[in-house]
Coordinates of C-alpha atoms (C1' of nucleotides) in Angstrom, one line a residue:
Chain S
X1 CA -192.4 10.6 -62.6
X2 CA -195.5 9.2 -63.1
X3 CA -197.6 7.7 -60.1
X4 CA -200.7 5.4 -60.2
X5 CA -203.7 6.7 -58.4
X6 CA -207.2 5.0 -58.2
X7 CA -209.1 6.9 -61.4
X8 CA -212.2 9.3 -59.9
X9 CA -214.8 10.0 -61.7
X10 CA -214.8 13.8 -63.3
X11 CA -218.1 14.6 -65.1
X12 CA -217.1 13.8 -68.4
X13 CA -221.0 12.8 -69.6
X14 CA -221.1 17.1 -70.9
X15 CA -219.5 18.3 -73.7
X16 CA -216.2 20.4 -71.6
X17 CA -217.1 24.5 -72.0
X18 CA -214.4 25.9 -74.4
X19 CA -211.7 27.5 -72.3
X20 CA -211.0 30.2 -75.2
X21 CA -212.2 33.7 -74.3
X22 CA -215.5 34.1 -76.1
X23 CA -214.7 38.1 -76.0
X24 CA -212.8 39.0 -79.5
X25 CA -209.4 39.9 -79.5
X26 CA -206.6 40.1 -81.9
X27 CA -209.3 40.8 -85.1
X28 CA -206.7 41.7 -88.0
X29 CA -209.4 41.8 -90.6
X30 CA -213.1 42.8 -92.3
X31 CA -215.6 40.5 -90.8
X32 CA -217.4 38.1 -93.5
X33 CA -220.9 37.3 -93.6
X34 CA -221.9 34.2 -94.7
X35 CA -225.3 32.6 -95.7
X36 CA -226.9 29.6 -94.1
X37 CA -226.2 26.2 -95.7
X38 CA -223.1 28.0 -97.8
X39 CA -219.7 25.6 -97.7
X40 CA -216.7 27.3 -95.8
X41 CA -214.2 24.7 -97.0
X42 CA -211.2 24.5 -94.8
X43 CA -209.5 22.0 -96.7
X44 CA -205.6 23.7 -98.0
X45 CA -205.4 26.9 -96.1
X46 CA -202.4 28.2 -94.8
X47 CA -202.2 26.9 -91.0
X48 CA -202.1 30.8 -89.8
X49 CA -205.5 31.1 -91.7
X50 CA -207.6 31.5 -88.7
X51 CA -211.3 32.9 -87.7
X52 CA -213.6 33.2 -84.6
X53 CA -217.2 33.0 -85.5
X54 CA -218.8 36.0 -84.1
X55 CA -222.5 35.1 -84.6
X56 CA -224.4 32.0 -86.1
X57 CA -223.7 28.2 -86.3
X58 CA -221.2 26.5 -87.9
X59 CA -221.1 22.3 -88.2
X60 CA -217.7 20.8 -89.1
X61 CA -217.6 17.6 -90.6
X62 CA -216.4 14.7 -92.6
X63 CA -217.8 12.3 -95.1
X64 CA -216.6 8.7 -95.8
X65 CA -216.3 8.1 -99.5
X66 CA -219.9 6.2 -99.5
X67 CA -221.4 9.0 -98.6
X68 CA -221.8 8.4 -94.7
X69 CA -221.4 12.1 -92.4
X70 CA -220.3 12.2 -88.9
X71 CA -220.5 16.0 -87.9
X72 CA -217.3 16.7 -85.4
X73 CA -218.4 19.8 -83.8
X74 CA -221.0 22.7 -84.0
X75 CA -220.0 25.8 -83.0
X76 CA -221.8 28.8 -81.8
X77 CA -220.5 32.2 -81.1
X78 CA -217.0 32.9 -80.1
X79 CA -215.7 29.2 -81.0
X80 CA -212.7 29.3 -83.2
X81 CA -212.6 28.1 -87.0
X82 CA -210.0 26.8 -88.5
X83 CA -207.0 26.2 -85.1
X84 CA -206.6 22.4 -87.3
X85 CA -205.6 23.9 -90.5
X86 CA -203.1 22.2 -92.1
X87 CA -203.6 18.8 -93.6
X88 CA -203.7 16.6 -90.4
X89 CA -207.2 17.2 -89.6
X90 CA -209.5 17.4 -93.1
X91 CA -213.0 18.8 -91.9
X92 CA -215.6 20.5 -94.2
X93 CA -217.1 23.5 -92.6
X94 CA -220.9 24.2 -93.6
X95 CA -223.1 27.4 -92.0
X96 CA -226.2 26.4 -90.3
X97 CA -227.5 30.2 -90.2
X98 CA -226.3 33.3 -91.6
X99 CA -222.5 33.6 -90.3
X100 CA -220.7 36.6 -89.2
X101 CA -216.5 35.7 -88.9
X102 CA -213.7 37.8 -88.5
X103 CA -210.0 36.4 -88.9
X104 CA -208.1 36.2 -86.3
X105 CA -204.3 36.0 -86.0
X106 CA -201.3 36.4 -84.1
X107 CA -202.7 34.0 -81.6
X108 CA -200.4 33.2 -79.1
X109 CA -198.6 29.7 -79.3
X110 CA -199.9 29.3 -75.7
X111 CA -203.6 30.5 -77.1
X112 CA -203.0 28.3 -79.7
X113 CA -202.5 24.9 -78.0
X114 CA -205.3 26.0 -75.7
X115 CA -207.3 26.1 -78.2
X116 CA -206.3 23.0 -79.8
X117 CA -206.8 21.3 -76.6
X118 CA -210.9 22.4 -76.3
X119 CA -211.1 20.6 -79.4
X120 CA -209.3 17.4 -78.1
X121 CA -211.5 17.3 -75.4
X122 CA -214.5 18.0 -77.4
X123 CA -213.4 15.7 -79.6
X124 CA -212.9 13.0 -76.9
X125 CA -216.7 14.1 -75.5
X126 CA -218.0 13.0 -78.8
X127 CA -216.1 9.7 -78.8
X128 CA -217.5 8.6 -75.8
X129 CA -221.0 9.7 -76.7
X130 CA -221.0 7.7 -79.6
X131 CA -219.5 4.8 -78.0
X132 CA -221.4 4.7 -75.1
X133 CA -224.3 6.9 -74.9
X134 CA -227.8 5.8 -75.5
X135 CA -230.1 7.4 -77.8
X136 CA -231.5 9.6 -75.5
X137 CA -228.3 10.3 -73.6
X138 CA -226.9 11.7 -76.9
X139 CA -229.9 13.8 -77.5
X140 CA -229.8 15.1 -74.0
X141 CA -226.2 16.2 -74.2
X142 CA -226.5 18.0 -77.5
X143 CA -229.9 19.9 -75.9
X144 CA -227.4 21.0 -73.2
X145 CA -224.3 21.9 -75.0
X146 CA -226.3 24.0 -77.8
X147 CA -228.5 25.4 -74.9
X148 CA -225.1 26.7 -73.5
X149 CA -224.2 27.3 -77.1
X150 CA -227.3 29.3 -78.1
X151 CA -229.4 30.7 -75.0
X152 CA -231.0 33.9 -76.1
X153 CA -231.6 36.4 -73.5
X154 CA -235.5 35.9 -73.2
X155 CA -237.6 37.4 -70.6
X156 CA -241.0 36.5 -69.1
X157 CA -239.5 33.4 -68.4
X158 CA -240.1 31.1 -65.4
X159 CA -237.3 30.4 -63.6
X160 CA -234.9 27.6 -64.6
X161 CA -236.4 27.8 -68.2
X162 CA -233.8 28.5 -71.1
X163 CA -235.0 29.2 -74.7
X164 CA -232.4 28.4 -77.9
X165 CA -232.5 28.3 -81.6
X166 CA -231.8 24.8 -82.7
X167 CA -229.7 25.9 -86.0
X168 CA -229.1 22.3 -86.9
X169 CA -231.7 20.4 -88.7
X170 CA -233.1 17.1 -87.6
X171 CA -230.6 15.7 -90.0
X172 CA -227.3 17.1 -88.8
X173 CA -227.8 16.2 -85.1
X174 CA -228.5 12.6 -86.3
X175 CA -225.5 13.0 -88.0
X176 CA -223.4 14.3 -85.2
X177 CA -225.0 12.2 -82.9
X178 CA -224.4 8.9 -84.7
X179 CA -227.9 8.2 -85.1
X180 CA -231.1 8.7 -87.8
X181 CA -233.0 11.3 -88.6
X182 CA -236.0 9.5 -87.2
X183 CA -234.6 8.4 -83.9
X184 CA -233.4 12.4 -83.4
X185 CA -236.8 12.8 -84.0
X186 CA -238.4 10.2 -81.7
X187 CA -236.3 11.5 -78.6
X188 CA -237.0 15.0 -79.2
X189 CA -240.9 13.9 -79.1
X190 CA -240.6 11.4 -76.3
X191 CA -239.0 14.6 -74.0
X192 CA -241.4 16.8 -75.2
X193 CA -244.3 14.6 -74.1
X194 CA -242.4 13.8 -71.0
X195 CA -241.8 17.8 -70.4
X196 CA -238.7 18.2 -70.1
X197 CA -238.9 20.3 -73.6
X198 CA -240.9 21.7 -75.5
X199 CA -240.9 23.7 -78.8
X200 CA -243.7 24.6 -81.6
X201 CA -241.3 25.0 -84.5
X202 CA -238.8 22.7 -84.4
X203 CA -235.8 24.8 -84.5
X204 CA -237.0 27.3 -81.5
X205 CA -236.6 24.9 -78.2
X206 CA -237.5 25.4 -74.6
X207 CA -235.7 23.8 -71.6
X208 CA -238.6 23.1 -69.0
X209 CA -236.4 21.2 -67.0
X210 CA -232.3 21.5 -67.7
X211 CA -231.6 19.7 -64.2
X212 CA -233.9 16.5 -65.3
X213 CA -232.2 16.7 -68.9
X214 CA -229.2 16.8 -67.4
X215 CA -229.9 13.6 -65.4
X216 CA -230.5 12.2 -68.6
X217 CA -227.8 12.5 -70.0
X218 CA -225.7 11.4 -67.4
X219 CA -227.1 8.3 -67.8
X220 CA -230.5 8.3 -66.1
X221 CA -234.1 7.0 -68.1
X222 CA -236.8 9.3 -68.8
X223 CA -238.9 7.7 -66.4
X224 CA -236.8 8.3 -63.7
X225 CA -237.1 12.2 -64.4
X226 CA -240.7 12.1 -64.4
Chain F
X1 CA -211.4 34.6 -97.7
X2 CA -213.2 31.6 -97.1
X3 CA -214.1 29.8 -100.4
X4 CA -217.0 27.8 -102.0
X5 CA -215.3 24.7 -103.0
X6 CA -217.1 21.2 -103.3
X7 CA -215.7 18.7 -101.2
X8 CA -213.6 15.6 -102.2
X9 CA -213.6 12.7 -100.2
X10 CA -210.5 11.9 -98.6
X11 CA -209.0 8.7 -97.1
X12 CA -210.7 8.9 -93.9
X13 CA -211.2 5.7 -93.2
X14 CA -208.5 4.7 -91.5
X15 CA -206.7 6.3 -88.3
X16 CA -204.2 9.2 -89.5
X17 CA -200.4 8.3 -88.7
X18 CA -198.6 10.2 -86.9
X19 CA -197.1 13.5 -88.0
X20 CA -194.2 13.3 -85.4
X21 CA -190.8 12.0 -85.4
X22 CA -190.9 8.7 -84.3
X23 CA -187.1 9.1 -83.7
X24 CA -186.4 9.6 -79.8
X25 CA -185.3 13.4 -79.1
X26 CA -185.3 15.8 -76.7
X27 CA -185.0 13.4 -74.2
X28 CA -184.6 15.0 -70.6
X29 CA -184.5 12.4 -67.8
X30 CA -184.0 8.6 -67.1
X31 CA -186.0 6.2 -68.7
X32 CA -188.7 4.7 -66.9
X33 CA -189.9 1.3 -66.5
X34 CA -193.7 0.4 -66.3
X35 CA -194.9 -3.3 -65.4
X36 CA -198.5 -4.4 -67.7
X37 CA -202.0 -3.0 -66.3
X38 CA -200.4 -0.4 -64.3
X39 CA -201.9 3.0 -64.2
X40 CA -199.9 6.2 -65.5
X41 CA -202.2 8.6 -64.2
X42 CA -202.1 12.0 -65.8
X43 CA -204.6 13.9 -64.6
X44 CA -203.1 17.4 -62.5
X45 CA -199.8 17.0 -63.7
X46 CA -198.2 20.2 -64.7
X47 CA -198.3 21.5 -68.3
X48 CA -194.9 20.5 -69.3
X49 CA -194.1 17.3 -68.1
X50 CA -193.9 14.8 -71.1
X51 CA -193.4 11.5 -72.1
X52 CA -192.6 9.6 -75.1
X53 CA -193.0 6.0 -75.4
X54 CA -190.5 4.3 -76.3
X55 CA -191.3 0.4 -75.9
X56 CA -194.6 -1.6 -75.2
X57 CA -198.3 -0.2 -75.0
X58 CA -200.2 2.5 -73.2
X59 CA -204.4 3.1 -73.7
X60 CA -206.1 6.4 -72.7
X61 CA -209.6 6.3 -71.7
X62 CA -212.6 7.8 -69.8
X63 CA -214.2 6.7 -67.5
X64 CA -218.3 7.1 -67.2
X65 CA -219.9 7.6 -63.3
X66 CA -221.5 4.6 -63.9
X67 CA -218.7 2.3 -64.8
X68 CA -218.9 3.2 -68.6
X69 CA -215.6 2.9 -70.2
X70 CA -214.2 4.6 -73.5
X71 CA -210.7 4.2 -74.5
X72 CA -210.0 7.1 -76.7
X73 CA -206.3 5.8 -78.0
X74 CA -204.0 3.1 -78.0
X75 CA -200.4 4.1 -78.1
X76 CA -197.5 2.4 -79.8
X77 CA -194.1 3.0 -79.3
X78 CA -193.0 6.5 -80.3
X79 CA -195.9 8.0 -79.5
X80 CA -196.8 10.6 -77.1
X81 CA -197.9 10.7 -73.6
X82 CA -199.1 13.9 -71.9
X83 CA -199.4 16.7 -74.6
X84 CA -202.5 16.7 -73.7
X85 CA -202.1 17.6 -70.1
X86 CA -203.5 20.5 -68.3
X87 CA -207.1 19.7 -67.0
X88 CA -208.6 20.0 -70.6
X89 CA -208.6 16.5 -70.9
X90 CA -209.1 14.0 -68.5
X91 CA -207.5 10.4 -69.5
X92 CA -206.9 7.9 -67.2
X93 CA -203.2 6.1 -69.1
X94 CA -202.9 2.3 -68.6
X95 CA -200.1 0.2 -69.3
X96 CA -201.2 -2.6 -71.4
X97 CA -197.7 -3.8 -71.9
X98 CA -194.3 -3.7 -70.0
X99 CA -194.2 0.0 -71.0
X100 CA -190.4 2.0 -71.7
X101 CA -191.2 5.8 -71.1
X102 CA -189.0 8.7 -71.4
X103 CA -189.7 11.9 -70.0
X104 CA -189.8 14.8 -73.2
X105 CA -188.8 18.1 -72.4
X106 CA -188.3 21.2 -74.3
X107 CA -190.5 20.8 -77.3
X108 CA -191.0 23.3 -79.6
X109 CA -194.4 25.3 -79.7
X110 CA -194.8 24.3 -83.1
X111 CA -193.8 20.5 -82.3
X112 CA -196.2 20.6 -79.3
X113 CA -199.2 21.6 -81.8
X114 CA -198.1 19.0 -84.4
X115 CA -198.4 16.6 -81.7
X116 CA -202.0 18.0 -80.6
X117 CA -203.0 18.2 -84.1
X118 CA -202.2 14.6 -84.4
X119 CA -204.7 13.7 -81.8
X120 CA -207.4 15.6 -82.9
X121 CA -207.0 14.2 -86.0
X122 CA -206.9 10.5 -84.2
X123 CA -209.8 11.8 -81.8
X124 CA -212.2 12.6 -84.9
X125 CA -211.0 9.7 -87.0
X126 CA -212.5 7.2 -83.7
X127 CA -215.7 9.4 -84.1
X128 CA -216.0 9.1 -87.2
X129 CA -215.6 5.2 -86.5
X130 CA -218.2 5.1 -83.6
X131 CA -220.8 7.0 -84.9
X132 CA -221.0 5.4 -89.0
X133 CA -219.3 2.5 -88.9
X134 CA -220.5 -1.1 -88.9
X135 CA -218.5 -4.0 -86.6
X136 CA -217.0 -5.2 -89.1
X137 CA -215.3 -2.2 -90.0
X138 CA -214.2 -1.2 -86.8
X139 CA -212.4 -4.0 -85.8
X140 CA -210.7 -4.0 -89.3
X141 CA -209.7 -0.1 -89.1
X142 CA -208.9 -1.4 -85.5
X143 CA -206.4 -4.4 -86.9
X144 CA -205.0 -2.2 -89.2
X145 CA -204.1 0.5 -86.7
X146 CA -202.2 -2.0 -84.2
X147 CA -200.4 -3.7 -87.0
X148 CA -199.2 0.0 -88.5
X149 CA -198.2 0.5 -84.8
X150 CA -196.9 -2.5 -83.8
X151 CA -195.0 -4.5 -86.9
X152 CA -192.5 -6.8 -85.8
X153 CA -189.6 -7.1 -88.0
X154 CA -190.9 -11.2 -89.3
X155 CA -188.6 -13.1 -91.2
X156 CA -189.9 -16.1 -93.7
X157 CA -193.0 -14.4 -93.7
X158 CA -195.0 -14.7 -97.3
X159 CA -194.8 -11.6 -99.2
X160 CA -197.7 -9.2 -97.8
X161 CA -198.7 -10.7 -94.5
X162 CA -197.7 -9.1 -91.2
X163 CA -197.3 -10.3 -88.2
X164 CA -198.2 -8.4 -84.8
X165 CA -198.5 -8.7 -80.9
X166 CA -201.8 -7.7 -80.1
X167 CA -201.3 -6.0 -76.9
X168 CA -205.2 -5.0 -76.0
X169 CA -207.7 -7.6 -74.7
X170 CA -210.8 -8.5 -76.3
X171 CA -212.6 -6.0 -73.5
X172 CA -210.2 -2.9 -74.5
X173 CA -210.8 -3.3 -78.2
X174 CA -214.6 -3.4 -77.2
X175 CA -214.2 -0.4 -75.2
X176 CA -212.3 1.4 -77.7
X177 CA -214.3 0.7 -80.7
X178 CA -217.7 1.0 -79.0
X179 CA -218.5 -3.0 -79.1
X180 CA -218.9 -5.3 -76.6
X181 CA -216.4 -8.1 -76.1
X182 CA -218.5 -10.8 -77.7
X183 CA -218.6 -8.9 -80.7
X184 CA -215.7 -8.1 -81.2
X185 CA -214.8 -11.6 -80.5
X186 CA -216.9 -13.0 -83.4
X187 CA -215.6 -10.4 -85.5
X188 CA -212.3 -11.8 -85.3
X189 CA -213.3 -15.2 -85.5
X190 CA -215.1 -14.5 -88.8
X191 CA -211.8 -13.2 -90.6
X192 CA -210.4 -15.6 -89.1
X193 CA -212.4 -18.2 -91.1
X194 CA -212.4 -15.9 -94.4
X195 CA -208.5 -16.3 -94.3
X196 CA -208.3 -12.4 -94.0
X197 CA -206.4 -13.1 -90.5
X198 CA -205.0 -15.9 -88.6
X199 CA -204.3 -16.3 -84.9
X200 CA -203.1 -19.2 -82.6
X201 CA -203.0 -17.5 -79.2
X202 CA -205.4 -14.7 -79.3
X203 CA -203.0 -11.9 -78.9
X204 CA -200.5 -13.1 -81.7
X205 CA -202.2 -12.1 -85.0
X206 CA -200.7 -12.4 -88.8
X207 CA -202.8 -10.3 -91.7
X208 CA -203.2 -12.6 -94.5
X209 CA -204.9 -10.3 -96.7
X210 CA -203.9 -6.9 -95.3
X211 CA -205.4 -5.3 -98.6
X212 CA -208.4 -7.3 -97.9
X213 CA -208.8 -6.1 -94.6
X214 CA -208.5 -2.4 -95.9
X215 CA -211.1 -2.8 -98.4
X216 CA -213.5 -4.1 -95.1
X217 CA -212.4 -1.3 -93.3
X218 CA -213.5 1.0 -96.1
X219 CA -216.9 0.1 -96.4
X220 CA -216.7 -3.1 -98.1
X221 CA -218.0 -6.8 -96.9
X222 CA -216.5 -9.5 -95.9
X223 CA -218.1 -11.5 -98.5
X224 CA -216.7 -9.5 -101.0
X225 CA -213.6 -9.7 -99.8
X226 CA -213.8 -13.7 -100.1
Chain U
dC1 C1' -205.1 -28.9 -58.1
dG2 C1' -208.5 -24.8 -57.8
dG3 C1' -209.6 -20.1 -58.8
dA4 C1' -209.3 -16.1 -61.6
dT5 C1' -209.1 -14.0 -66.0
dT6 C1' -209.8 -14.0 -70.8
dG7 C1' -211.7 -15.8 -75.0
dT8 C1' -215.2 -18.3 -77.7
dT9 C1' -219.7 -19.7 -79.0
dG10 C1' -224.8 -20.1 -78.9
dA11 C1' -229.8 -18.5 -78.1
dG12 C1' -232.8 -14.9 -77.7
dC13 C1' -234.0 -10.1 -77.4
dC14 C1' -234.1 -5.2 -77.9
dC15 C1' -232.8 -0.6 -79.4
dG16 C1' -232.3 1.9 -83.1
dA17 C1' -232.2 1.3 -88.3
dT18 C1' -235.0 0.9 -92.3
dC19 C1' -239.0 1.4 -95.0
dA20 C1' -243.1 3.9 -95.9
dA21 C1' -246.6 7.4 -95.6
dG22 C1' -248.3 11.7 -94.6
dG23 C1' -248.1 16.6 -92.8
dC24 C1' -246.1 21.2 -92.5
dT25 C1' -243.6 25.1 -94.3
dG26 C1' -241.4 28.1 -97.5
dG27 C1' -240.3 29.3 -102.1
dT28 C1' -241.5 29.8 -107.0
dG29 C1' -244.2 30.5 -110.9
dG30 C1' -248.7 30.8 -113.1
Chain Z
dC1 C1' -254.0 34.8 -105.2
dC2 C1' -253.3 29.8 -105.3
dA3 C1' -250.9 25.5 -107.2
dC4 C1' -247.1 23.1 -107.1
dC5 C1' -242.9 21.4 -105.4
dA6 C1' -239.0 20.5 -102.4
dG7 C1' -237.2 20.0 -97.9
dC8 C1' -237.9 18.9 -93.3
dC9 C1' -240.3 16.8 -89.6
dT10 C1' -243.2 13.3 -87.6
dT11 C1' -245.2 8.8 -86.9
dG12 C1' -246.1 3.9 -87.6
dA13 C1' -244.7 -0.9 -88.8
dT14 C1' -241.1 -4.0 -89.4
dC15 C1' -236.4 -5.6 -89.5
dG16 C1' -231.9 -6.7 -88.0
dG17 C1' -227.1 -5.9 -86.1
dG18 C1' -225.2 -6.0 -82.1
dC19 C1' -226.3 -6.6 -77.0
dT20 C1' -227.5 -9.7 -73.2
dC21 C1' -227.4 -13.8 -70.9
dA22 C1' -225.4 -18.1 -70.4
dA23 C1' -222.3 -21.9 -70.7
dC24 C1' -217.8 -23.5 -71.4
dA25 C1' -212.8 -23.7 -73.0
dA26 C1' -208.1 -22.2 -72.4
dT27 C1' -204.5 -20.1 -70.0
dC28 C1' -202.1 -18.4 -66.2
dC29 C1' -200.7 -18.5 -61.5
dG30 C1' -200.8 -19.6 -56.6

DNA sequence: CGGATTGTTGAGCCCGATCAAGGCTGGTGG
DNA sequence: CCACCAGCCTTGATCGGGCTCAACAATCCG
C-alpha cells in the first residue's frame, strides 16, 4: 500500500539523462540521411514505425493554430524518434543539421515503456522549466542538456572546458524555452560577458565554467557565480 | 520512410482525454481509503505496483530545492496512479480529496504504454500551456479540464452549463498552470463577471458558457467572448 | 472566541515581451 | 568579382502582463 513520507528533494532543476542505451541495436533497416531544416512528419505512422537518430539534431514540436510553437524536445544522437506514434501524442519533427536515422524495431515491450518513460520525465523537466524557471535558469539548463547532448571530443582544452555545436537557432531555443528570440539572446550575451560561456559564431559554444552554469540553473543569479 | 508533409494544426489546445478505460478492471487487492492533503508517495516503489483512482482527486508534482512547486497533473477518478513508477520520474502524489484507490495489477504491455502515452501526451499538452499561453488561457484550458474530469451528474441545470466540484485550491491551480495564486484568482473573478462562470463558494463552479470558455482557451479574448 | 488557512482585491513594480534598427553571414545572380 | 537579398543575431528603448507586497474578508475548527 501506499505510505506518506516527507517529500526530499531529488535534483530535478536538469533535464533527467535518457536511460535508453545510446549504443544501436535492433537496426532492421538502411539508414536515411536527412538535410537540415527538412520536415520528418510523424503525424499517422504505424505505432511500430520507429527510428534512433544516429547523428545530428532533431527538434519535436507543436504549433497552436495561431501560429504559437513550443518545441517538446531536441534530440541528439542515440535519442529515439518516433516511441509516441500513434495519434495520442501529435508532434512535428524538423532536422536542425544534416540527420543520419536508422529504424529500429522489435524493441522490447520493456525497452519500449523505458523509453516512453525518458520522455515523461523529459517531458515533466520542461514543464517545470517553463513554469518556474527564470530566464536565465532556462537558458542555463538547455546549455547543459545540449552540452551533454552535443560535446565533441576537442583537445587542447583546459580542464573543465566542454565545446558543443548549438544546432538550434536563437529561435528554436526561445521557442522551447518559452521565451523570445531576443531574451535567448540577451542571456546568452549576459553569460558570455559574465564568462561562464563563450562562443564566436553563435552556434559553436564553449562551457568556461559548467559548475557555475550549473548553479544557475538550479536557481542561483549570475552574480552569485561571479 | 519518413515523409515531407506540411503540417496541419491540430486541436492542441486543450488537454488530450484519456485513452484508457475509465471502466474499473483488473482490479487485484482491496480498495483503499485516503483522507484530503495526505501524501501517496511514489517514489522507490517497485515497477508493478498500480493504482487506479477510483473516487476523489490526487495531484502529481515536483518539487524545486528551493521550495519551487510544479504540479504536473491533476487526476480524476479513473485515472491512473503509478505507471509512471520506476525512478524515471520523480512525483510527489497528494490527495486533494477523500481519495478511493484500487491497486491495478496485471496490465497488459500494450495497456501499460497506452497509459504512458497518455501522459506524455498530458505532459506536452501543460508545456505547451506554460511556455505560449496567456493567463487567461490557462485557467480556461484549466476549467475545462476539471469539468471534463469531474462532471457531476446535475439535474435542472440549463441546457449547456455544467456544474463541477473544484477540488484544487487557488495555490495548486497556480502551481500547476505556472501562475501565482493572485492571478489566478483574478482570472476567475473576471469570467466570473463576464457570465462565462459562476461560483458561490470558491470550489463549487457552474460553466455558463462552456463554448465560451473554449474559445478563451483557444486563443481568443475575453472580450470577444462577451 | 481566536487562530489558521484560503480567497479576494488593490497599488506598484519588474522581468521579459514588443518594437525598432542595424550588423553579420551565406547564397544567388549579374 | 561584387551587389543584392534573406535569415539570423544582437542591442537599445519602451511597454505591459503578471508578480510582489499588503490589507482584508470568509470559512473552518479548536
Amino acid at each position: 500500500m501506499l505510505q506518506s513520507v516527507s517529500a526530499t528533494a531529488l535534483p530535478l532543476a536538469a533535464f533527467p539523462a535518457p536511460s535508453v542505451p545510446v549504443v544501436p541495436r535492433h537496426r532492421s533497416g538502411p539508414q536515411e540521411f536527412h538535410p537540415p531544416r527538412s520536415t520528418l512528419f510523424l503525424q499517422g505512422y504505424a505505432r511500430d514505425r520507429q527510428y534512433r537518430l544516429v547523428e545530428g539534431c532533431v527538434a519535436l514540436s507543436q504549433l497552436l493554430p495561431d501560429g504559437r510553437r513550443q518545441v517538446m524536445d531536441i534530440l541528439g544522437p542515440g535519442r529515439m524518434i518516433g516511441v509516441w506514434t500513434s495519434d495520442t501524442s501529435r508532434c512535428t519533427a524538423e532536422t536542425l543539421a544534416y540527420a543520419l536515422i536508422e529504424p529500429v524495431d522489435g524493441l522490447s515491450a520493456g525497452e519500449n515503456e523505458a523509453a516512453l518513460r525518458d520522455m515523461v520525465a523529459r517531458a515533466q523537466a520542461l514543464a517545470m522549466l517553463l513554469g518556474r524557471k527564470t530566464a536565465m535558469e532556462r537558458v542555463a539548463t538547455a546549455i547543459l542538456d545540449l552540452a551533454a547532448q552535443f560535446v565533441r571530443p576537442t583537445r587542447n582544452r583546459r580542464r573543465g572546458t566542454v565545446c558543443f555545436h548549438l544546432h538550434p537557432t536563437r529561435g528554436d531555443l526561445a521557442d522551447w524555452l518559452g521565451l523570445t528570440v531576443e531574451t535567448v539572446s540577451r542571456c546568452f550575451t549576459r553569460m558570455k560577458r559574465a564568462g561562464l560561456i563563450d562562443f564566436q559564431q553563435p552556434e559553436i559554444v564553449t562551457l568556461l565554467k559548467p559548475d557555475a552554469i550549473a548553479h544557475i540553473a538550479a536557481g542561483g543569479t549570475v552574480t552569485d557565480t561571479l
